[in-house]
PDB file of C-alpha atoms in Angstrom:
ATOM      1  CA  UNK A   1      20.142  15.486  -5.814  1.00  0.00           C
ATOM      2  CA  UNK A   2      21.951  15.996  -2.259  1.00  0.00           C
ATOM      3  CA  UNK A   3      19.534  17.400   0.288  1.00  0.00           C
ATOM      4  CA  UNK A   4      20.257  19.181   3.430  1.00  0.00           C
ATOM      5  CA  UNK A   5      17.972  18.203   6.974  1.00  0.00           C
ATOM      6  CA  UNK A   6      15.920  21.003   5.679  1.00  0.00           C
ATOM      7  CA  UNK A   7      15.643  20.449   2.139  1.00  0.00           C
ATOM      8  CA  UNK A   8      14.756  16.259   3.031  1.00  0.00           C
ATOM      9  CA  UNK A   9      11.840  18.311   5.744  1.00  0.00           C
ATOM     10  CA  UNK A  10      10.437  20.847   2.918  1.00  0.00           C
ATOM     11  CA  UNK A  11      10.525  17.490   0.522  1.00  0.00           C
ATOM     12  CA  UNK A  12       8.796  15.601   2.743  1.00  0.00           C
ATOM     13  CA  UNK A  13       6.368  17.579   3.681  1.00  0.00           C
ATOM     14  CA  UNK A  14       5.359  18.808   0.103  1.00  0.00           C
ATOM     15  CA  UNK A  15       5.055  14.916  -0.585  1.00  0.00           C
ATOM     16  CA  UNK A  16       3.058  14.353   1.976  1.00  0.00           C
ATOM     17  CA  UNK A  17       0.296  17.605   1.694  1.00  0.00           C
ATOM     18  CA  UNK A  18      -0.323  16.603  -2.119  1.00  0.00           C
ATOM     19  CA  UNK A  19      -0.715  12.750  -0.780  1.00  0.00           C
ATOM     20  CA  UNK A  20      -3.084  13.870   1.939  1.00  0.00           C
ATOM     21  CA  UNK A  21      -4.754  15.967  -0.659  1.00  0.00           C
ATOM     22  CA  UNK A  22      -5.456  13.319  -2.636  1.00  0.00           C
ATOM     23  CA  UNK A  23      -6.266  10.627  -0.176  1.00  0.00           C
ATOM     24  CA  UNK A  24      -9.356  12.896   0.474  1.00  0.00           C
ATOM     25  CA  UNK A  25     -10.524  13.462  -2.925  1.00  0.00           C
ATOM     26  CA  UNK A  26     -12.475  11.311  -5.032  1.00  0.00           C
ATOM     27  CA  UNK A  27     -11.329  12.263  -7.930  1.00  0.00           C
ATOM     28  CA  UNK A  28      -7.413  11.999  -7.254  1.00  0.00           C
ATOM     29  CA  UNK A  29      -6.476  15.034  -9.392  1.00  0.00           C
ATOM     30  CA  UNK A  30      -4.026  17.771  -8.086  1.00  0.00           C
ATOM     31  CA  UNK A  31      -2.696  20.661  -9.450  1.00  0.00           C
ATOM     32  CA  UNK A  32       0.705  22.299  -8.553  1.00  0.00           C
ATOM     33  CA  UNK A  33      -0.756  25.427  -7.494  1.00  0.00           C
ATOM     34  CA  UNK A  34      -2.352  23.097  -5.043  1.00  0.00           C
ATOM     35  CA  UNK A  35      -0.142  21.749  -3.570  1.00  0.00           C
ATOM     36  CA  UNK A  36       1.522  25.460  -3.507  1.00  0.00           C
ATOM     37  CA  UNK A  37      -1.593  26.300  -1.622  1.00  0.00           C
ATOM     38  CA  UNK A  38      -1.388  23.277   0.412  1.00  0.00           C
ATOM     39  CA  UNK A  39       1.885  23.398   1.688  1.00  0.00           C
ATOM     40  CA  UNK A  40       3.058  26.780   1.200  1.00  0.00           C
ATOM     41  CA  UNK A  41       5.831  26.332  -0.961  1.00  0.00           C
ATOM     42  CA  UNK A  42       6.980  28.988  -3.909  1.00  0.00           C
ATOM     43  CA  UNK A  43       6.731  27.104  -7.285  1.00  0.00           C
ATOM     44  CA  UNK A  44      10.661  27.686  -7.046  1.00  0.00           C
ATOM     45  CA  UNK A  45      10.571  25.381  -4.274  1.00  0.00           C
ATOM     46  CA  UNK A  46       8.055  22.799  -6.421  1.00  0.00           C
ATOM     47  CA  UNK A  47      10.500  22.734  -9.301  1.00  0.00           C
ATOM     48  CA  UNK A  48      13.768  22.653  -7.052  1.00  0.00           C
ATOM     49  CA  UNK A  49      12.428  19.606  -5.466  1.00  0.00           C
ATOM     50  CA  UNK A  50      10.426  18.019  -8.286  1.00  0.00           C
ATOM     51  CA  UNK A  51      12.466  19.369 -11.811  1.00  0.00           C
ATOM     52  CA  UNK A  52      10.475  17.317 -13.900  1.00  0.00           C
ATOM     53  CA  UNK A  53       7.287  18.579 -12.546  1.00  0.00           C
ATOM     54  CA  UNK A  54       3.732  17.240 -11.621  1.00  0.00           C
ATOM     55  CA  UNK A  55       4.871  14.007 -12.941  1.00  0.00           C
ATOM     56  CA  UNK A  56       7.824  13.490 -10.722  1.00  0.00           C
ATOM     57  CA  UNK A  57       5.669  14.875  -7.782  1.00  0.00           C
ATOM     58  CA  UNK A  58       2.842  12.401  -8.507  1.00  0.00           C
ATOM     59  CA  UNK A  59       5.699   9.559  -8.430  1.00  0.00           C
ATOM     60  CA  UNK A  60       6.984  10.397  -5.374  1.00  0.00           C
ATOM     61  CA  UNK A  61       3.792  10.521  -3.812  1.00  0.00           C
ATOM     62  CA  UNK A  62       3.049   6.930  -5.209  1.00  0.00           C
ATOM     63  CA  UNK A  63       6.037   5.634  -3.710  1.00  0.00           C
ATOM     64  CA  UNK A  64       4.733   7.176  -0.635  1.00  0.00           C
ATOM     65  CA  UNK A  65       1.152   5.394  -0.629  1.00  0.00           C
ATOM     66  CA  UNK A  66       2.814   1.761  -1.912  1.00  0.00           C
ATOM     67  CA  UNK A  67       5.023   1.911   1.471  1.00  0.00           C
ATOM     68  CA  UNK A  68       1.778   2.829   3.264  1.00  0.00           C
ATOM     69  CA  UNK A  69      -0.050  -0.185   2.122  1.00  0.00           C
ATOM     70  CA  UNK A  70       2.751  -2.093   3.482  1.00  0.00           C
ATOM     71  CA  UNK A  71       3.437  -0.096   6.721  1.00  0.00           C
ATOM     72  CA  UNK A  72      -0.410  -0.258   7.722  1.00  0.00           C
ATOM     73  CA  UNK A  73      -0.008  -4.390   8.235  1.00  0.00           C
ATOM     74  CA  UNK A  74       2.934  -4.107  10.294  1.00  0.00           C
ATOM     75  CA  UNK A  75       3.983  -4.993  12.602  1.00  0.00           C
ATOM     76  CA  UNK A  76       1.751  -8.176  12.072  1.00  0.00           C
ATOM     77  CA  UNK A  77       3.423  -8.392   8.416  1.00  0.00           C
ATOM     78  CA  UNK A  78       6.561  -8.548   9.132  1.00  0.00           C
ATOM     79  CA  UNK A  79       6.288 -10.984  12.162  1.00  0.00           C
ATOM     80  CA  UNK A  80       3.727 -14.295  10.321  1.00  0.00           C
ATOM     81  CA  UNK A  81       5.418 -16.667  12.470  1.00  0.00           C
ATOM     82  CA  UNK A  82       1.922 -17.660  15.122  1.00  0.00           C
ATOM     83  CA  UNK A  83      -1.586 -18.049  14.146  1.00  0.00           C
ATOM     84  CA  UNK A  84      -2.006 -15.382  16.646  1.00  0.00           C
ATOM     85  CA  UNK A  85      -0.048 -12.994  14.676  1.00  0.00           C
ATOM     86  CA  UNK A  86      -1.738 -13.760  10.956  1.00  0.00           C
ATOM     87  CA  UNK A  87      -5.237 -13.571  12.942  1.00  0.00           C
ATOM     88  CA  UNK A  88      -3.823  -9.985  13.719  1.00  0.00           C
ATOM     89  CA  UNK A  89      -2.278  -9.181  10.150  1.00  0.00           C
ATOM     90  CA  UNK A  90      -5.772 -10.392   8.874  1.00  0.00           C
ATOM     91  CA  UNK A  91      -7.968  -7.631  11.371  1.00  0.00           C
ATOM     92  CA  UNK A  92      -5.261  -5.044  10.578  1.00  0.00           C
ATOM     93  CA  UNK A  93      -5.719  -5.503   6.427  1.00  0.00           C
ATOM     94  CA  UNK A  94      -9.472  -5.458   6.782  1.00  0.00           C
ATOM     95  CA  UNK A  95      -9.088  -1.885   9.006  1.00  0.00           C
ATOM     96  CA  UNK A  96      -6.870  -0.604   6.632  1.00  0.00           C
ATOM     97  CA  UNK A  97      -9.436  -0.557   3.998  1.00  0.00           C
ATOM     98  CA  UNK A  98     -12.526  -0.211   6.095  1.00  0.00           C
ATOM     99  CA  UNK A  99     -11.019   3.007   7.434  1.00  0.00           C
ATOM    100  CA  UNK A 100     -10.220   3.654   3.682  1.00  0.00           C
ATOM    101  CA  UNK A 101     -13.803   2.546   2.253  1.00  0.00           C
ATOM    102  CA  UNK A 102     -14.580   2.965  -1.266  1.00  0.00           C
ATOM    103  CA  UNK A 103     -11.913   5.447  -2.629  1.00  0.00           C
ATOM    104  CA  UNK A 104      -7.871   4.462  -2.872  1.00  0.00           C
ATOM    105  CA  UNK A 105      -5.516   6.718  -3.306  1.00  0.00           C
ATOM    106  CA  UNK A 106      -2.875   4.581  -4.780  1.00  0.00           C
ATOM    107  CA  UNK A 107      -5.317   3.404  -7.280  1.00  0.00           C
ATOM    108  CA  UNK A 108      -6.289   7.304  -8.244  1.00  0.00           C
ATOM    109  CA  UNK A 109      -2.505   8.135  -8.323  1.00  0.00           C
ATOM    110  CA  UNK A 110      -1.578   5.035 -10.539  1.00  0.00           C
ATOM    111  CA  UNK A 111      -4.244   6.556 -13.192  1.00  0.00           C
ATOM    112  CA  UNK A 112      -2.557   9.667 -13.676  1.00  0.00           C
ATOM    113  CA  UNK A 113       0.895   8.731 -13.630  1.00  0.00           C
ATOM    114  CA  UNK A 114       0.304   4.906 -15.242  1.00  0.00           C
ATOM    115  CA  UNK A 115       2.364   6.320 -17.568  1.00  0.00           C
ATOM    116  CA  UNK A 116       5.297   8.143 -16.253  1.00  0.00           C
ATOM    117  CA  UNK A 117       8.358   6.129 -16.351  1.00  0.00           C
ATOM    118  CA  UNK A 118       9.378   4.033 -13.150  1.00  0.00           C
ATOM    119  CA  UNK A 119       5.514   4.217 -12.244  1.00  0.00           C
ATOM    120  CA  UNK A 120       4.838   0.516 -13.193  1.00  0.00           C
ATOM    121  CA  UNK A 121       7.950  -0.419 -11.220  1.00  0.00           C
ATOM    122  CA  UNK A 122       6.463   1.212  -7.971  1.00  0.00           C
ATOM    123  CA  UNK A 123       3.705  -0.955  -8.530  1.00  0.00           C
ATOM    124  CA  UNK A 124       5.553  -4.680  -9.053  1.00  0.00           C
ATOM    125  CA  UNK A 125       7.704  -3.645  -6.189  1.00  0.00           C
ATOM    126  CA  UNK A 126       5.221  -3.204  -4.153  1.00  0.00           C
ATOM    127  CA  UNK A 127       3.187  -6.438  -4.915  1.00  0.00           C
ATOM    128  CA  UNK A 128       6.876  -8.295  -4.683  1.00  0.00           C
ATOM    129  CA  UNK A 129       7.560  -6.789  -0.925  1.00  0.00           C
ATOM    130  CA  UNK A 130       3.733  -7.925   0.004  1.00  0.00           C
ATOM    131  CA  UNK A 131       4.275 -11.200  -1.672  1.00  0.00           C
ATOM    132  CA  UNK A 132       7.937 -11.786  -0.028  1.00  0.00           C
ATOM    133  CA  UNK A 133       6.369 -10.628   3.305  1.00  0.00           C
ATOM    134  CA  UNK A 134       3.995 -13.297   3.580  1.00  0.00           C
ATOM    135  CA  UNK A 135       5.687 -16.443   1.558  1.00  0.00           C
ATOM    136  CA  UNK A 136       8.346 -15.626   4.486  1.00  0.00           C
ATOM    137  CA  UNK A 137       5.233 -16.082   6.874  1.00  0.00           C
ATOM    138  CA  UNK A 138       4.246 -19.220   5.891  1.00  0.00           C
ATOM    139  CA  UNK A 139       7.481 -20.828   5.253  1.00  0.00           C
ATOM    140  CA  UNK A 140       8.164 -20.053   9.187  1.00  0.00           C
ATOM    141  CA  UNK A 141       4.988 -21.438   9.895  1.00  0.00           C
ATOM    142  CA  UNK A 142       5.324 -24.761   7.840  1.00  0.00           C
ATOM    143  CA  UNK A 143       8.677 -25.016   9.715  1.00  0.00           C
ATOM    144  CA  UNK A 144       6.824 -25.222  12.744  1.00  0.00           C
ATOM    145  CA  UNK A 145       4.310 -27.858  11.214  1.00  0.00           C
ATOM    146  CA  UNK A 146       1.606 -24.971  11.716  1.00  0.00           C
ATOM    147  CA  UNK A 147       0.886 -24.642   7.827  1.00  0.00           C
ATOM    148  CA  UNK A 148       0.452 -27.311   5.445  1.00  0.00           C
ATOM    149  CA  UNK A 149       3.849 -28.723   4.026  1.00  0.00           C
ATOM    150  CA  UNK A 150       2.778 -29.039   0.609  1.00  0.00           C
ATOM    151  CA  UNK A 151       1.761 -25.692   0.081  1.00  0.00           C
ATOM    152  CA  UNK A 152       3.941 -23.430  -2.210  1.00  0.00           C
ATOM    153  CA  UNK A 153       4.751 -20.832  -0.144  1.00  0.00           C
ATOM    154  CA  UNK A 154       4.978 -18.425  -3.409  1.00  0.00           C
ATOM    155  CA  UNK A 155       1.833 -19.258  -4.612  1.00  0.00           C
ATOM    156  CA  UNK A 156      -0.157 -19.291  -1.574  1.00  0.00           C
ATOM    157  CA  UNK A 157       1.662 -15.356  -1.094  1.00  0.00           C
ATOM    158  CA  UNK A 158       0.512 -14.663  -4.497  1.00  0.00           C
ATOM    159  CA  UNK A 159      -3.034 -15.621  -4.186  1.00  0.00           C
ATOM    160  CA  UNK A 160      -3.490 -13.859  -0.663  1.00  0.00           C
ATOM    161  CA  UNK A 161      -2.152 -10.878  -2.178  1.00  0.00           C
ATOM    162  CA  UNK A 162      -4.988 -11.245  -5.179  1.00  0.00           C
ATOM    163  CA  UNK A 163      -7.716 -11.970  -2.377  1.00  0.00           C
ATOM    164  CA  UNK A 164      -7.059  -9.211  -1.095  1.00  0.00           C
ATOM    165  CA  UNK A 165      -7.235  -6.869  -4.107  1.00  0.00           C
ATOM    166  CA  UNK A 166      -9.863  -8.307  -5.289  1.00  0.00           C
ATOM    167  CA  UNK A 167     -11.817  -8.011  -1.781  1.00  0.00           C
ATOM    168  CA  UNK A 168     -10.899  -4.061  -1.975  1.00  0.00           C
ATOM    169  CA  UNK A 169     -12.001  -3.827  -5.620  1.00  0.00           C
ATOM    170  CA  UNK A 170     -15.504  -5.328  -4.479  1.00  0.00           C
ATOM    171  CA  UNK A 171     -15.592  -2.856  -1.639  1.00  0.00           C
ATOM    172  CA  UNK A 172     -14.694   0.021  -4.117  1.00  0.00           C
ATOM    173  CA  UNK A 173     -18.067  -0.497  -5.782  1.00  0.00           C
ATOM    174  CA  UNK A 174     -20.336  -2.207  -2.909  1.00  0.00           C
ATOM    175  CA  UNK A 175     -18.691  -0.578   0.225  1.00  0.00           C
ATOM    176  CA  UNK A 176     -18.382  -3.512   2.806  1.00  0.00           C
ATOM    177  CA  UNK A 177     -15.686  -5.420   3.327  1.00  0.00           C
ATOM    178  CA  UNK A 178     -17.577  -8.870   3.154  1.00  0.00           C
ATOM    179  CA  UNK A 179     -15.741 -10.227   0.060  1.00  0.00           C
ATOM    180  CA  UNK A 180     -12.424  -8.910   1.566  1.00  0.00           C
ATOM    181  CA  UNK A 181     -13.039 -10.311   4.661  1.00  0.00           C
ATOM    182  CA  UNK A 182     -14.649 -13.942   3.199  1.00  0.00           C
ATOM    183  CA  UNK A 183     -11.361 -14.089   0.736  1.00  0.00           C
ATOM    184  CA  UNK A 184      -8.810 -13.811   3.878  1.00  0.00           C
ATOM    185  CA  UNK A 185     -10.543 -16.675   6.125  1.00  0.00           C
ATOM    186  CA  UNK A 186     -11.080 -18.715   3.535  1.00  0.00           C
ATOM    187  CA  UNK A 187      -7.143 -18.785   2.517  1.00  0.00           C
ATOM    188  CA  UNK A 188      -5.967 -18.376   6.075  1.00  0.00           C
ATOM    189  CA  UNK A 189      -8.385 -22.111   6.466  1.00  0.00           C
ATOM    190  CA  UNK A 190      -6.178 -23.207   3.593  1.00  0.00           C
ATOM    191  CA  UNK A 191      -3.066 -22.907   5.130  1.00  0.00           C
ATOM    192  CA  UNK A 192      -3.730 -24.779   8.470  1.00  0.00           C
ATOM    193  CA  UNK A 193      -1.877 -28.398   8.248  1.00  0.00           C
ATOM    194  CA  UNK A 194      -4.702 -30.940   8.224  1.00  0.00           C
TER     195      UNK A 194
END
């Protein structure tokens, strides 16, 4: 669908009232009179933007919480290339989720549209972006001598990403950010050349 400057703005902003909706519920459920409520949009408007309904809403608004995961480490993310700047990537992942504490709207959204087509794809691309982000880290850093030559740079992406997941998952149900925290030194000490 071709959007006008206007139509992209009333898009946009409908996305973004049902994501900060649900990024303040436990629960993670939304109706589309609430988000009529929420944003003041006709259901005209709902089903012009979203013809396929809730479920195409709830996608949208997945896409929009996998970018923020992404855009909350940057610019740290997207520049691994000192100690300095992983050191700062590592404070900025562990406020991310502080701030966030024990509910996640991504995970909440994932339940309810698990099985909506494209949904799963949101998902891989956004562990593949995260992954990419930080294999290009460390290769820059082993080019510099700074991280340990022997270390598969896709690998050593892969398991940072699953420290951290499965730091927030432990924060989900204890509320600190010890295991998270513990997980990121602990591989950040394995990439230092010895």
């Amino acid at each position: 669908m071709s959007l006008t400057a206007k139509g992209l703005a009333t898009r946009a902003r409908i996305v973004e009232g049902a994501a900060d909706y649900l990024r303040g519920t436990d629960d993670g459920e939304i109706t589309l009179d609430d988000v009529r409520a929420l944003t003041g949009t006709s259901k005209g408007q709902l089903f012009h933007y979203f013809p396929d309904g809730k479920d195409e809403l709830l996608l949208a608004v997945v896409r929009l919480e996998a970018d923020r995961v992404l855009d909350d480490q940057q610019p740290y993310l997207g520049d691994l290339t000192t100690w300095a700047s992983w050191e700062r990537w590592r404070d900025a992942v562990v406020a991310r989720y502080r701030a966030q504490g024990t509910r996640c709207p991504l995970n909440a959204l994932m339940g309810q549209v698990g099985g909506v087509p494209g949904a799963a794809d949101v998902a891989r691309t956004l562990v593949g972006r995260w992954q990419g982000h930080l294999a290009d880290g460390i290769r820059a850093m082993q080019a510099t001598g700074d991280v340990r030559a022997d270390l598969s740079p896709e690998r050593t992406a892969a398991a940072l990403v699953a420290g951290i997941q499965g730091g927030v998952l432990l924060l989900r149900t204890t509320g600190e950010t010890a295991h998270l925290e513990a997980a990121l030194d602990v591989l950040l000490d394995h990439l230092r050349a010895s």
